[in-house]
Short mmCIF file of C-alpha atoms and ligand atoms in Angstrom, two decimals:
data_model
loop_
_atom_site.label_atom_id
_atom_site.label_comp_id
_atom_site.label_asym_id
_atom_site.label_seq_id
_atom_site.Cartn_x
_atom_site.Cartn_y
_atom_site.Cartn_z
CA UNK A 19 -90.43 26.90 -58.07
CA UNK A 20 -90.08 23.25 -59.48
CA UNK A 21 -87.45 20.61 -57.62
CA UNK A 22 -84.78 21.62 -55.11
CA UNK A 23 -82.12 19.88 -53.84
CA UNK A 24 -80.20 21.76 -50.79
CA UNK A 25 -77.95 23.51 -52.82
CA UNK A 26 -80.60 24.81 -54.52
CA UNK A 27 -82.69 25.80 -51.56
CA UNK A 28 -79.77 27.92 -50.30
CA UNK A 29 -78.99 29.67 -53.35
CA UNK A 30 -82.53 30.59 -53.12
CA UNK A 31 -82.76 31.94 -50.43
CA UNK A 32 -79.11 33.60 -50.36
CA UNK A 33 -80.37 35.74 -53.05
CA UNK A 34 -83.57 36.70 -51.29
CA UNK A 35 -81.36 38.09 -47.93
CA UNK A 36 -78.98 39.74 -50.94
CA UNK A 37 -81.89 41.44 -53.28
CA UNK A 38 -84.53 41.50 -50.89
CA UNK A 39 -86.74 39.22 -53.68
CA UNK A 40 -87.65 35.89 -54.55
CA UNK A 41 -85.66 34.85 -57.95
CA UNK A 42 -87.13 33.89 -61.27
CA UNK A 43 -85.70 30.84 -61.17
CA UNK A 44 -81.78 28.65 -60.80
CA UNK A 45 -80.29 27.26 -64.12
CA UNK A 46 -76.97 25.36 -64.10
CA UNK A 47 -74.49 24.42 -66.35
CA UNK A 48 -71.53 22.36 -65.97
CA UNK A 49 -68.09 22.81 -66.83
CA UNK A 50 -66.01 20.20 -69.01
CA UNK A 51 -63.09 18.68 -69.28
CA UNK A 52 -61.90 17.98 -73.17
CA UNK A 53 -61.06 13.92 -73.86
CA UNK A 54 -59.60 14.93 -77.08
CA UNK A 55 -58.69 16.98 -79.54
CA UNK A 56 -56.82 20.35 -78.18
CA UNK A 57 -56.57 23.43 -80.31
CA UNK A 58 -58.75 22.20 -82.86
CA UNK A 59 -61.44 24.16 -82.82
CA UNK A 60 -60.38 27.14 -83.73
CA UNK A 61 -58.94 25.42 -86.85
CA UNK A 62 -62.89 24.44 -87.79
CA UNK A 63 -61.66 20.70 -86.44
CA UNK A 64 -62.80 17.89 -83.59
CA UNK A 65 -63.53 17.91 -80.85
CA UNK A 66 -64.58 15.36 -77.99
CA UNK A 67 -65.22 16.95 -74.49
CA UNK A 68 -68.12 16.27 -72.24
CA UNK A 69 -69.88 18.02 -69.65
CA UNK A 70 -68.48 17.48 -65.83
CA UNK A 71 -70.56 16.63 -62.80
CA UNK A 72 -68.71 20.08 -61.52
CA UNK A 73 -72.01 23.26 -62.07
CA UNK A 74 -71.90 26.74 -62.13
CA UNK A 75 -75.87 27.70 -60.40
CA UNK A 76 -77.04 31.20 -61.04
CA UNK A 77 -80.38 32.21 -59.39
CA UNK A 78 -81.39 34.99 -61.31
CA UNK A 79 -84.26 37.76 -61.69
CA UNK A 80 -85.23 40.27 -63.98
CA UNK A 81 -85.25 44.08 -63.46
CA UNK A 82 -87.35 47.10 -64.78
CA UNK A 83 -84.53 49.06 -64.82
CA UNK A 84 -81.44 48.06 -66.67
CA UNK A 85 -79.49 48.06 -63.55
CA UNK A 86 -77.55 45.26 -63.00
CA UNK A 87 -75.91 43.30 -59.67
CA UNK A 88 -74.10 40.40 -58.99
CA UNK A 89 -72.87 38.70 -56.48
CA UNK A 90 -70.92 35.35 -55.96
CA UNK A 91 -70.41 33.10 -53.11
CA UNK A 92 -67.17 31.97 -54.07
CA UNK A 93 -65.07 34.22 -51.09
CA UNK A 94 -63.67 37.65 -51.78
CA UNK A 95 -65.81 39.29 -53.64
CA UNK A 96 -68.58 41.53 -53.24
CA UNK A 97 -71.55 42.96 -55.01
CA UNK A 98 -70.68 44.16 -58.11
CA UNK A 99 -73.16 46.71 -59.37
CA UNK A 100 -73.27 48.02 -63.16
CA UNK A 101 -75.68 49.06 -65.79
CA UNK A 102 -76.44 47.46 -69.77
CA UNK A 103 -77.18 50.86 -70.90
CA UNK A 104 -73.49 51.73 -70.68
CA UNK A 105 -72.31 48.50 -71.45
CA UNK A 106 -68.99 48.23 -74.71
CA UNK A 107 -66.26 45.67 -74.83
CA UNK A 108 -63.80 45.65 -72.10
CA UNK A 109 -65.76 47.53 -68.98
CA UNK A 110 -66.72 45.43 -65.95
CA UNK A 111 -64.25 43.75 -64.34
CA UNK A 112 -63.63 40.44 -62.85
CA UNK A 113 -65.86 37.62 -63.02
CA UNK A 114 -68.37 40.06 -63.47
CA UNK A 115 -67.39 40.25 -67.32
CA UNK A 116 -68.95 36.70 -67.85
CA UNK A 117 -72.45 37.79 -67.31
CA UNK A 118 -72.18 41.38 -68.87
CA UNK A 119 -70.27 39.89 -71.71
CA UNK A 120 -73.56 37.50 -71.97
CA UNK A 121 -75.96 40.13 -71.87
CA UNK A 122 -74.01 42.18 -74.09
CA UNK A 123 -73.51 39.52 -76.57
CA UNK A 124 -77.49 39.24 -76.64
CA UNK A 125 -78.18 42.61 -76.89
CA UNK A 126 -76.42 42.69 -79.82
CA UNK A 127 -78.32 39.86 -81.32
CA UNK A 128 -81.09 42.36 -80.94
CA UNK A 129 -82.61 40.32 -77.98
CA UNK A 130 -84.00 42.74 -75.67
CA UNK A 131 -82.15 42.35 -71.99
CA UNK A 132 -83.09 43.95 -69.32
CA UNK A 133 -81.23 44.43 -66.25
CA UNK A 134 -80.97 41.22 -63.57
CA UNK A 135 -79.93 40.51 -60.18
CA UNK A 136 -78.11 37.56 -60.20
CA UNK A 137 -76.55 35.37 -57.10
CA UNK A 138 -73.51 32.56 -58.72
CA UNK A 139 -72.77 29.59 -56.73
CA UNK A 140 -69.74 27.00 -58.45
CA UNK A 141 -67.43 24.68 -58.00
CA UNK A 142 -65.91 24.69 -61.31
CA UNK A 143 -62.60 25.07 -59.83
CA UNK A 144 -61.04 28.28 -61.27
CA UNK A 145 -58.21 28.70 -63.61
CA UNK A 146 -58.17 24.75 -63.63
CA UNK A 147 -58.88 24.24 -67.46
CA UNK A 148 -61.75 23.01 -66.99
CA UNK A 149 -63.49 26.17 -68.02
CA UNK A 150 -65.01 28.07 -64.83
CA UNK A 151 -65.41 31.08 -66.91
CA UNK A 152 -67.56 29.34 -69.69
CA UNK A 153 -69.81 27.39 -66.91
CA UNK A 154 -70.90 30.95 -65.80
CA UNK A 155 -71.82 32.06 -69.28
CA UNK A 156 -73.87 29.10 -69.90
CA UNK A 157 -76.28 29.20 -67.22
CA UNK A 158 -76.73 33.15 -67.45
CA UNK A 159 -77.58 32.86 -71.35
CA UNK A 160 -79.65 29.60 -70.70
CA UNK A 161 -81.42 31.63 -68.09
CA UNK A 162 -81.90 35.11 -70.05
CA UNK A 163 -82.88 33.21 -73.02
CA UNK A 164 -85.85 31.91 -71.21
CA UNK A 165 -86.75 34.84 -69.31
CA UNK A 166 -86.33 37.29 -72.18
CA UNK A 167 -88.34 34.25 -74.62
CA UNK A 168 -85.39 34.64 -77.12
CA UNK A 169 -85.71 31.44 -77.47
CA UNK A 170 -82.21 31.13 -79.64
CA UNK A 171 -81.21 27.46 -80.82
CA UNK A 172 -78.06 26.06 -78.77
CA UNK A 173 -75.97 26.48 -81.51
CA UNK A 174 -76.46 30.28 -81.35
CA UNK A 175 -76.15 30.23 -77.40
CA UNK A 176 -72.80 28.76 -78.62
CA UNK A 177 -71.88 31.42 -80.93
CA UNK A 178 -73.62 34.47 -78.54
CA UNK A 179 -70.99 33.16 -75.33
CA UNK A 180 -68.21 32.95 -77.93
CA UNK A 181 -69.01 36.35 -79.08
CA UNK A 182 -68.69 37.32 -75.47
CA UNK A 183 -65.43 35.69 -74.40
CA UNK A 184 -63.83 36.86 -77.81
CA UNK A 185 -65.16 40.65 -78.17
CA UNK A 186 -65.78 41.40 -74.70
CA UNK A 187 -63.95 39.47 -72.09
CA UNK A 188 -61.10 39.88 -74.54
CA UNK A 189 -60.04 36.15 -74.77
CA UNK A 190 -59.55 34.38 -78.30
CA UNK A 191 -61.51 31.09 -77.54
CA UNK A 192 -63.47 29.04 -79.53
CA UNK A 193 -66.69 27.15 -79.56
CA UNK A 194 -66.15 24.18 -77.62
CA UNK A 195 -66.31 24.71 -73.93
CA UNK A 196 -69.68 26.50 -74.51
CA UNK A 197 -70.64 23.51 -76.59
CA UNK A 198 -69.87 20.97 -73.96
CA UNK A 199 -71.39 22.65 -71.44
CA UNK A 200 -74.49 23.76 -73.54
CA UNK A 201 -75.18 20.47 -75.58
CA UNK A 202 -73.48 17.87 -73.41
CA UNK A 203 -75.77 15.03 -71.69
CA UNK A 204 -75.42 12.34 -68.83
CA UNK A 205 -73.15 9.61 -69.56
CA UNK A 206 -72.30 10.77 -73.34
CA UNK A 207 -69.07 12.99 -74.74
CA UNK A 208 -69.75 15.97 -77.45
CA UNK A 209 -67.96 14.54 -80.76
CA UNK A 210 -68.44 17.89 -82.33
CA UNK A 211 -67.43 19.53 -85.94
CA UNK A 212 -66.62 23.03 -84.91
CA UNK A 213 -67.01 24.09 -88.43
CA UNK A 214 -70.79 23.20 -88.82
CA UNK A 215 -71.25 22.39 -85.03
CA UNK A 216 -73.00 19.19 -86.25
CA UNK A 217 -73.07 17.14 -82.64
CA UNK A 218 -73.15 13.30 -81.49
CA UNK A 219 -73.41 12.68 -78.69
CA UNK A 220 -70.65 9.21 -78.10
CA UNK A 221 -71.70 6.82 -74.71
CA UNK A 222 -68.51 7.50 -72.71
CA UNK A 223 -68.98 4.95 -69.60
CA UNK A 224 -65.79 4.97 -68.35
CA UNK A 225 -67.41 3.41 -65.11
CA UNK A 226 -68.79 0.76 -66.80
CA UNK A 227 -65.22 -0.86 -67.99
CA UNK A 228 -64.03 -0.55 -64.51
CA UNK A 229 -62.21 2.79 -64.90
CA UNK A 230 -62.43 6.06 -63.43
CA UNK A 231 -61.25 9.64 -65.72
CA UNK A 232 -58.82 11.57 -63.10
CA UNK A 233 -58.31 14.89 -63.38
CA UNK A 234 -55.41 16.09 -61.76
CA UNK A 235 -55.28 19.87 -61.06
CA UNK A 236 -51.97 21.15 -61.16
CA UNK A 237 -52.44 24.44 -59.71
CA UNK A 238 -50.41 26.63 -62.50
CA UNK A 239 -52.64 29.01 -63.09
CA UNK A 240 -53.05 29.62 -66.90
CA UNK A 241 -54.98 32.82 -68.88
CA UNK A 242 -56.33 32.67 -72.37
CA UNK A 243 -55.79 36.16 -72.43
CA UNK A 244 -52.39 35.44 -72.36
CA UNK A 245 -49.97 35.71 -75.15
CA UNK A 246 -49.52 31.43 -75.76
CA UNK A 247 -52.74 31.20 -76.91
CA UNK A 248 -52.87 33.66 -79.20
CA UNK A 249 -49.53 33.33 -80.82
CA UNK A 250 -50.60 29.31 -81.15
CA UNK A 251 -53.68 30.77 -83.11
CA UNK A 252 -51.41 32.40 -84.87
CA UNK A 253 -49.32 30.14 -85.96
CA UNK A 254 -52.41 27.89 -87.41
CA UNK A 255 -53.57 30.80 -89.56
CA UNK A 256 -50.46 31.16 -91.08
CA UNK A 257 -50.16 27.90 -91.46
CA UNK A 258 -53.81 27.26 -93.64
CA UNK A 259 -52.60 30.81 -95.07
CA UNK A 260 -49.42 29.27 -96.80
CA UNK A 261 -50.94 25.68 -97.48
CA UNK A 262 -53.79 27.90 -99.49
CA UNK A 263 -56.70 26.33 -97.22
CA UNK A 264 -59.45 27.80 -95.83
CA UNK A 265 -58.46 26.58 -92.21
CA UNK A 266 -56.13 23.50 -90.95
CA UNK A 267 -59.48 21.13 -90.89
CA UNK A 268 -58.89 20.73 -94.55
CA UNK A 269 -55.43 19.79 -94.29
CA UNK A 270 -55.00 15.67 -93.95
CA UNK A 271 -52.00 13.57 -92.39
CA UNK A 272 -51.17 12.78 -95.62
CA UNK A 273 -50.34 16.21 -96.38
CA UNK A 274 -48.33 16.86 -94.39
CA UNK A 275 -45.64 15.35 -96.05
CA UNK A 276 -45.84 18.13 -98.48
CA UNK A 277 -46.60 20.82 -95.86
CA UNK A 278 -42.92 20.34 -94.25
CA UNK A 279 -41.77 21.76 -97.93
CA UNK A 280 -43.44 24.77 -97.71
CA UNK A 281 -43.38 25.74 -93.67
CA UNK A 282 -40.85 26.64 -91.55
CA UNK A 283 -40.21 24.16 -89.18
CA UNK A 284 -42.05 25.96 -86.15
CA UNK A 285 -45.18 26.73 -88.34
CA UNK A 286 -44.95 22.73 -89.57
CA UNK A 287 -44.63 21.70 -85.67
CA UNK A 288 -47.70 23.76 -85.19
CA UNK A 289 -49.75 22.34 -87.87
CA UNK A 290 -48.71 18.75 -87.50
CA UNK A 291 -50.32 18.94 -84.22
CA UNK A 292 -53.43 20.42 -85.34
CA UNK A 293 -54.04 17.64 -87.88
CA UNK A 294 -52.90 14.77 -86.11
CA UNK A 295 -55.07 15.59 -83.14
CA UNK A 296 -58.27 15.73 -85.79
CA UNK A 297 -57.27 12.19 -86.89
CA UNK A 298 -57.19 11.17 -83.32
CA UNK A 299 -60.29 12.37 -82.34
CA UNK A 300 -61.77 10.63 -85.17
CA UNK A 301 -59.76 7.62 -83.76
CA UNK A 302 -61.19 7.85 -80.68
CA UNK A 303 -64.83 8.23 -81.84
CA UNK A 304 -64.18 4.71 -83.57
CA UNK A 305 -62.34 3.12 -80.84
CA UNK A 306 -65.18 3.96 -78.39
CA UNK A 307 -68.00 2.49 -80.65
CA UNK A 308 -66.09 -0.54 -81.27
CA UNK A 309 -63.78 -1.11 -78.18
CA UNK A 310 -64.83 0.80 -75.62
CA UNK A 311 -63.05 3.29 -73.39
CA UNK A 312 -60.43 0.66 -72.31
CA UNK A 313 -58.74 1.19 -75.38
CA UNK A 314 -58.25 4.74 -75.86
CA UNK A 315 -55.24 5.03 -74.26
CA UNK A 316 -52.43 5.02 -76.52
CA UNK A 317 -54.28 7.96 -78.14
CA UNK A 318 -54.92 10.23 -75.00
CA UNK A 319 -50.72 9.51 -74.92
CA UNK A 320 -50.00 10.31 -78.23
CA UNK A 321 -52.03 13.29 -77.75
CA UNK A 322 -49.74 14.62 -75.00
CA UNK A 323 -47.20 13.75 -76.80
CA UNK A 324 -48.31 15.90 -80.03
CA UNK A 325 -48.74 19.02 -77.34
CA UNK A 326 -45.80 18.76 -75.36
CA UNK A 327 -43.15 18.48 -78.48
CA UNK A 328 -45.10 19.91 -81.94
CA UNK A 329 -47.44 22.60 -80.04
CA UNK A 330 -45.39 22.94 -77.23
CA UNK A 331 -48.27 23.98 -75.03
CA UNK A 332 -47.33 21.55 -71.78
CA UNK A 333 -44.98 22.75 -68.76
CA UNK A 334 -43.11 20.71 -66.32
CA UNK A 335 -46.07 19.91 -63.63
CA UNK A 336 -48.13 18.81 -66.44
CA UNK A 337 -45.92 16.45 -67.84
CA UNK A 338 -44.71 15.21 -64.25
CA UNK A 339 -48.84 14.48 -63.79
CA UNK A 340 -48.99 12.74 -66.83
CA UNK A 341 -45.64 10.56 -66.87
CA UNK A 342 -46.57 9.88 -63.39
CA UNK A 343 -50.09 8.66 -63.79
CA UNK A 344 -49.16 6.39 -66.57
CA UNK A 345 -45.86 4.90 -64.83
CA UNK A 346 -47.96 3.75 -61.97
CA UNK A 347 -51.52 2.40 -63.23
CA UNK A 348 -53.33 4.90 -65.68
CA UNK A 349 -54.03 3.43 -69.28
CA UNK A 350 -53.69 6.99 -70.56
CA UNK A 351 -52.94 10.23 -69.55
CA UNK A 352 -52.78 13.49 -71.23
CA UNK A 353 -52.69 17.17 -70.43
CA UNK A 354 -56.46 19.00 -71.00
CA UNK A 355 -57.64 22.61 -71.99
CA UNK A 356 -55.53 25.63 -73.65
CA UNK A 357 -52.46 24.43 -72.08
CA UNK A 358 -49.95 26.04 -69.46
CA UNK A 359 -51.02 25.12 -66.90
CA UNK A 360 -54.02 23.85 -65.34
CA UNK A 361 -55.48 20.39 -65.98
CA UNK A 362 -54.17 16.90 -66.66
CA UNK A 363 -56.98 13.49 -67.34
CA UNK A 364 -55.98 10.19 -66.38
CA UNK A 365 -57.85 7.27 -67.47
CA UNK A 366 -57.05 4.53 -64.56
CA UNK A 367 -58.30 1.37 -63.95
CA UNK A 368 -60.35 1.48 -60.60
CA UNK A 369 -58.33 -0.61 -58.48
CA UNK A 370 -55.02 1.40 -59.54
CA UNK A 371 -57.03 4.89 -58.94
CA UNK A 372 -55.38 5.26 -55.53
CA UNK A 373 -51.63 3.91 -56.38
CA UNK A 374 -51.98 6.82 -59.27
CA UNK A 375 -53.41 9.52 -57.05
CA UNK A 376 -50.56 8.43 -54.07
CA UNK A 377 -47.97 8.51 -57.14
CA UNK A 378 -48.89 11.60 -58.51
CA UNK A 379 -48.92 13.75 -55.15
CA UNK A 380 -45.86 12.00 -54.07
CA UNK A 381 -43.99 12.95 -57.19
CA UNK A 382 -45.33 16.63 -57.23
CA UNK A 383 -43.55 16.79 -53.30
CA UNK A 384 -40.33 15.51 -54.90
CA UNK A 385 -40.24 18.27 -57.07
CA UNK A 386 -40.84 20.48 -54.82
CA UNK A 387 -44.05 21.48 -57.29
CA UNK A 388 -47.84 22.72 -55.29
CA UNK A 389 -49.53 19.90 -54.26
CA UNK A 390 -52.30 19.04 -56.96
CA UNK A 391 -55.44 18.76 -56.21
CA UNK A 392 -56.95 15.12 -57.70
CA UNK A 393 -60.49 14.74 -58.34
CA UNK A 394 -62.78 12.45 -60.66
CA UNK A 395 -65.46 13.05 -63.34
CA UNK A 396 -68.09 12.20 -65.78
CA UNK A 397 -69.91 12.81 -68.48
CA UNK A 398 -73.29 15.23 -66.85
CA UNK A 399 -76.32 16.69 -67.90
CA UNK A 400 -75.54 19.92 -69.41
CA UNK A 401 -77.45 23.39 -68.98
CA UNK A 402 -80.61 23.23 -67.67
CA UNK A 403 -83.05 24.70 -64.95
CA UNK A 404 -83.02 23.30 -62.06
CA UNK A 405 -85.83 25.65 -60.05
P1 LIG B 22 -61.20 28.62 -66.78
O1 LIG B 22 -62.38 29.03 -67.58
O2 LIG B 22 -60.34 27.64 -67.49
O3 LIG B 22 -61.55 28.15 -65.42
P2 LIG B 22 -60.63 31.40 -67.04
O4 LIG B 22 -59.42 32.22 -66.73
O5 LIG B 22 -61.20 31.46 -68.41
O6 LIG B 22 -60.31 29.91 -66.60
O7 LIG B 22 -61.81 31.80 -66.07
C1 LIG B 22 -61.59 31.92 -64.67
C2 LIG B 22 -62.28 33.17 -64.18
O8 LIG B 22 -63.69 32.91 -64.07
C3 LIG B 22 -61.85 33.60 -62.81
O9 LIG B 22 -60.72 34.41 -62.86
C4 LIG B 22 -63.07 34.37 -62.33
O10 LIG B 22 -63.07 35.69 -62.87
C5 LIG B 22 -64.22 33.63 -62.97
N1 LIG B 22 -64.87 32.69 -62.06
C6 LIG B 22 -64.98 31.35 -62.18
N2 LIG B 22 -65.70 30.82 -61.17
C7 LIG B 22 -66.07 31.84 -60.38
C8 LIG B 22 -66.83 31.96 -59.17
N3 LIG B 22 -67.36 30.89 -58.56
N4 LIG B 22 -67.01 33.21 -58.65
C9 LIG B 22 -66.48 34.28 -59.25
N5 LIG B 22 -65.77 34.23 -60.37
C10 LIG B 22 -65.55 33.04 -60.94
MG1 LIG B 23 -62.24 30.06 -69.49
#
């Protein structure tokens, strides 16, 4: 065992009580929260998330057999117990899909996995957007790739989880929470190109202009596996489909002038997000290398703006968070992750951080909405051992 830090240390020796054994080792990876660019990557667009000081920790051994257990300390739920041999798309059940799905997507990489115990400690906060489920994926591939000396590149780790959350979890996501989470570093966003997954990493020092990034957890619990998402996907394949491109990334905002000729009007809506959301992330690339964080804001707005009317992917608590957060301090504000629900970013000057957290939660009581929960982040290390 290298370094531990407390958490660490218990983890550790959590999983000894649980498996009666000392574990191979603890990898972590973080989850993210997306700056910019929602929806894109599916389309082969931009992106620009980072990694979050927030970690999913797995301490994990491997098995003889191909037996494997799991257990998480998040409350509620017990050991789950299952076996690779068996394993297709769609069995497990739970969380317990993440790690399966992993192993499953490995497997059929032709890596050989054998069966693992595995403890999970996170607090990714669930079902908040900021990708809980892809956090757990990330550290149990980091980890099996190591143990099983796979030794696959990141950017197949990327397309192995995506494999996972799209043919065996069931959900239609695509490549960038794994990215973030997988490729992201301290202090730095992931400006990636989903359609190559060519990376730079941007400096994103919010800190060091005298602002803090807010993320305000609205507590409407969102599913990919819903039907939004996948109608929205949808929609952008028809879209590329009648505009004769391969997918929306080829289509420009000057196009689009042409486009509203030839799409109905809920297709164009669709697609007119899609694209203008590239150009902004490409925007805010440029505005960060030459201006700095402080002036990003009128693009994180006219991001939200793009979602809430053209993709139509916002709901009332959302927008409350966001209208809120500007009206009292933030610089910019806009709604993060599939959409539906979950999470909302506010960039905010330090000394207004409070006046926009005390807005917020006073304007989600009026409403009579769940009180959010209202938490900051940045940019962290992403996957990695850690014991
Ligand atoms: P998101 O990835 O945006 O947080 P998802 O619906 O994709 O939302 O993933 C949330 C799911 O991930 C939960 O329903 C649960 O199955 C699983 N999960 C996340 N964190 C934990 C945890 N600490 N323990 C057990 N399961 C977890
Ligand atoms: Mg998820």
């Amino acid at each position: 065992m290298r370094t531990t830090d407390s958490r660490t240390g218990m983890l550790t020796s959590r999983f000894e009580e649980t498996f009666g054994a000392t574990p191979d080792g603890v990898w972590q990876a973080p989850g993210r929260v997306n700056l910019i660019g929602e929806h894109t990557d599916y389309n082969e667009g931009f992106v620009l998330p980072f990694a979050i000081d927030k970690t999913a920790k797995v301490a994990l051994r491997l098995r003889s057999d191909s037996t494997v257990r799991l257990l998480s300390t998040f409350g509620g739920h017990g050991l789950v117990q299952d076996d690779l041999a068996g394993l297709e798309p769609g069995s497990g059940r739970g969380w317990s899909r993440y790690p399966l799905g992993v192993a499953w997507a490995l497997k059929e990489r032709g890596v050989q996995v054998p069966g693992f115990d595995l403890l999970l400690d996170s607090d990714v906060p669930l079902g908040a957007g900021l990708s809980s489920s892809h956090a757990i994926e990330c550290a149990v591939i980091t980890a099996l790739n190591e143990l099983t000396g796979a030794g696959l590149a990141a950017e197949e780790l990327v397309l192995a989880t995506q494999r996972a959350e799209n043919a065996f979890v069931g959900a239609p996501t695509g490549i960038m929470d794994q990215s973030a989470s997988l490729r992201g570093a301290k202090g730095r966003a992931v400006f990636l190109d989903c359609r190559d997954q060519h990376v730079d990493l941007v400096p994103f020092d919010a800190e060091a202009s005298g602002l803090v990034l807010l993320v305000i957890d609205t507590k409407v619990s969102h599913s990919h596996a819903d039907g939004g998402y996948a109608s929205r996907r949808a929609s952008c394949e028809l879209g590329a489909k009648t505009l004769g491109v391969k997918a929306l990334r080829d289509v420009g905002v000057a196009d689009l002038v042409e486009a509203a000729t030839l799409l109905d009007d809920t297709t164009l809506r669709r697609v007119r997000h899609v694209v203008t959301e590239n150009d902004r992330v490409l925007q805010t690339v440029d505005v960060l290398a030459r201006q700095g964080p402080a002036h990003i804001g009128r693009l994180l707005d006219a991001s939200h703006a793009s979602m809430r009317d053209d993709f139509e992917i916002s709901c009332a608590e959302l927008d409350l968070a966001v209208e809120t957060a500007r009206a009292s301090g933030a610089i910019g504000a806009r709604m993060t992750g599939g959409g539906f629900g979950g999470s909302a970013i506010a960039l905010t000057p330090v000394a207004q951080e409070q006046q926009v957290r005390d807005a917020v939660v006073h304007a989600f009581a009026q409403a009579a909405f769940t009180a959010p929960d209202i938490f900051t982040v940045t940019p962290a290390a992403g996957a990695r051992r850690l014991a």
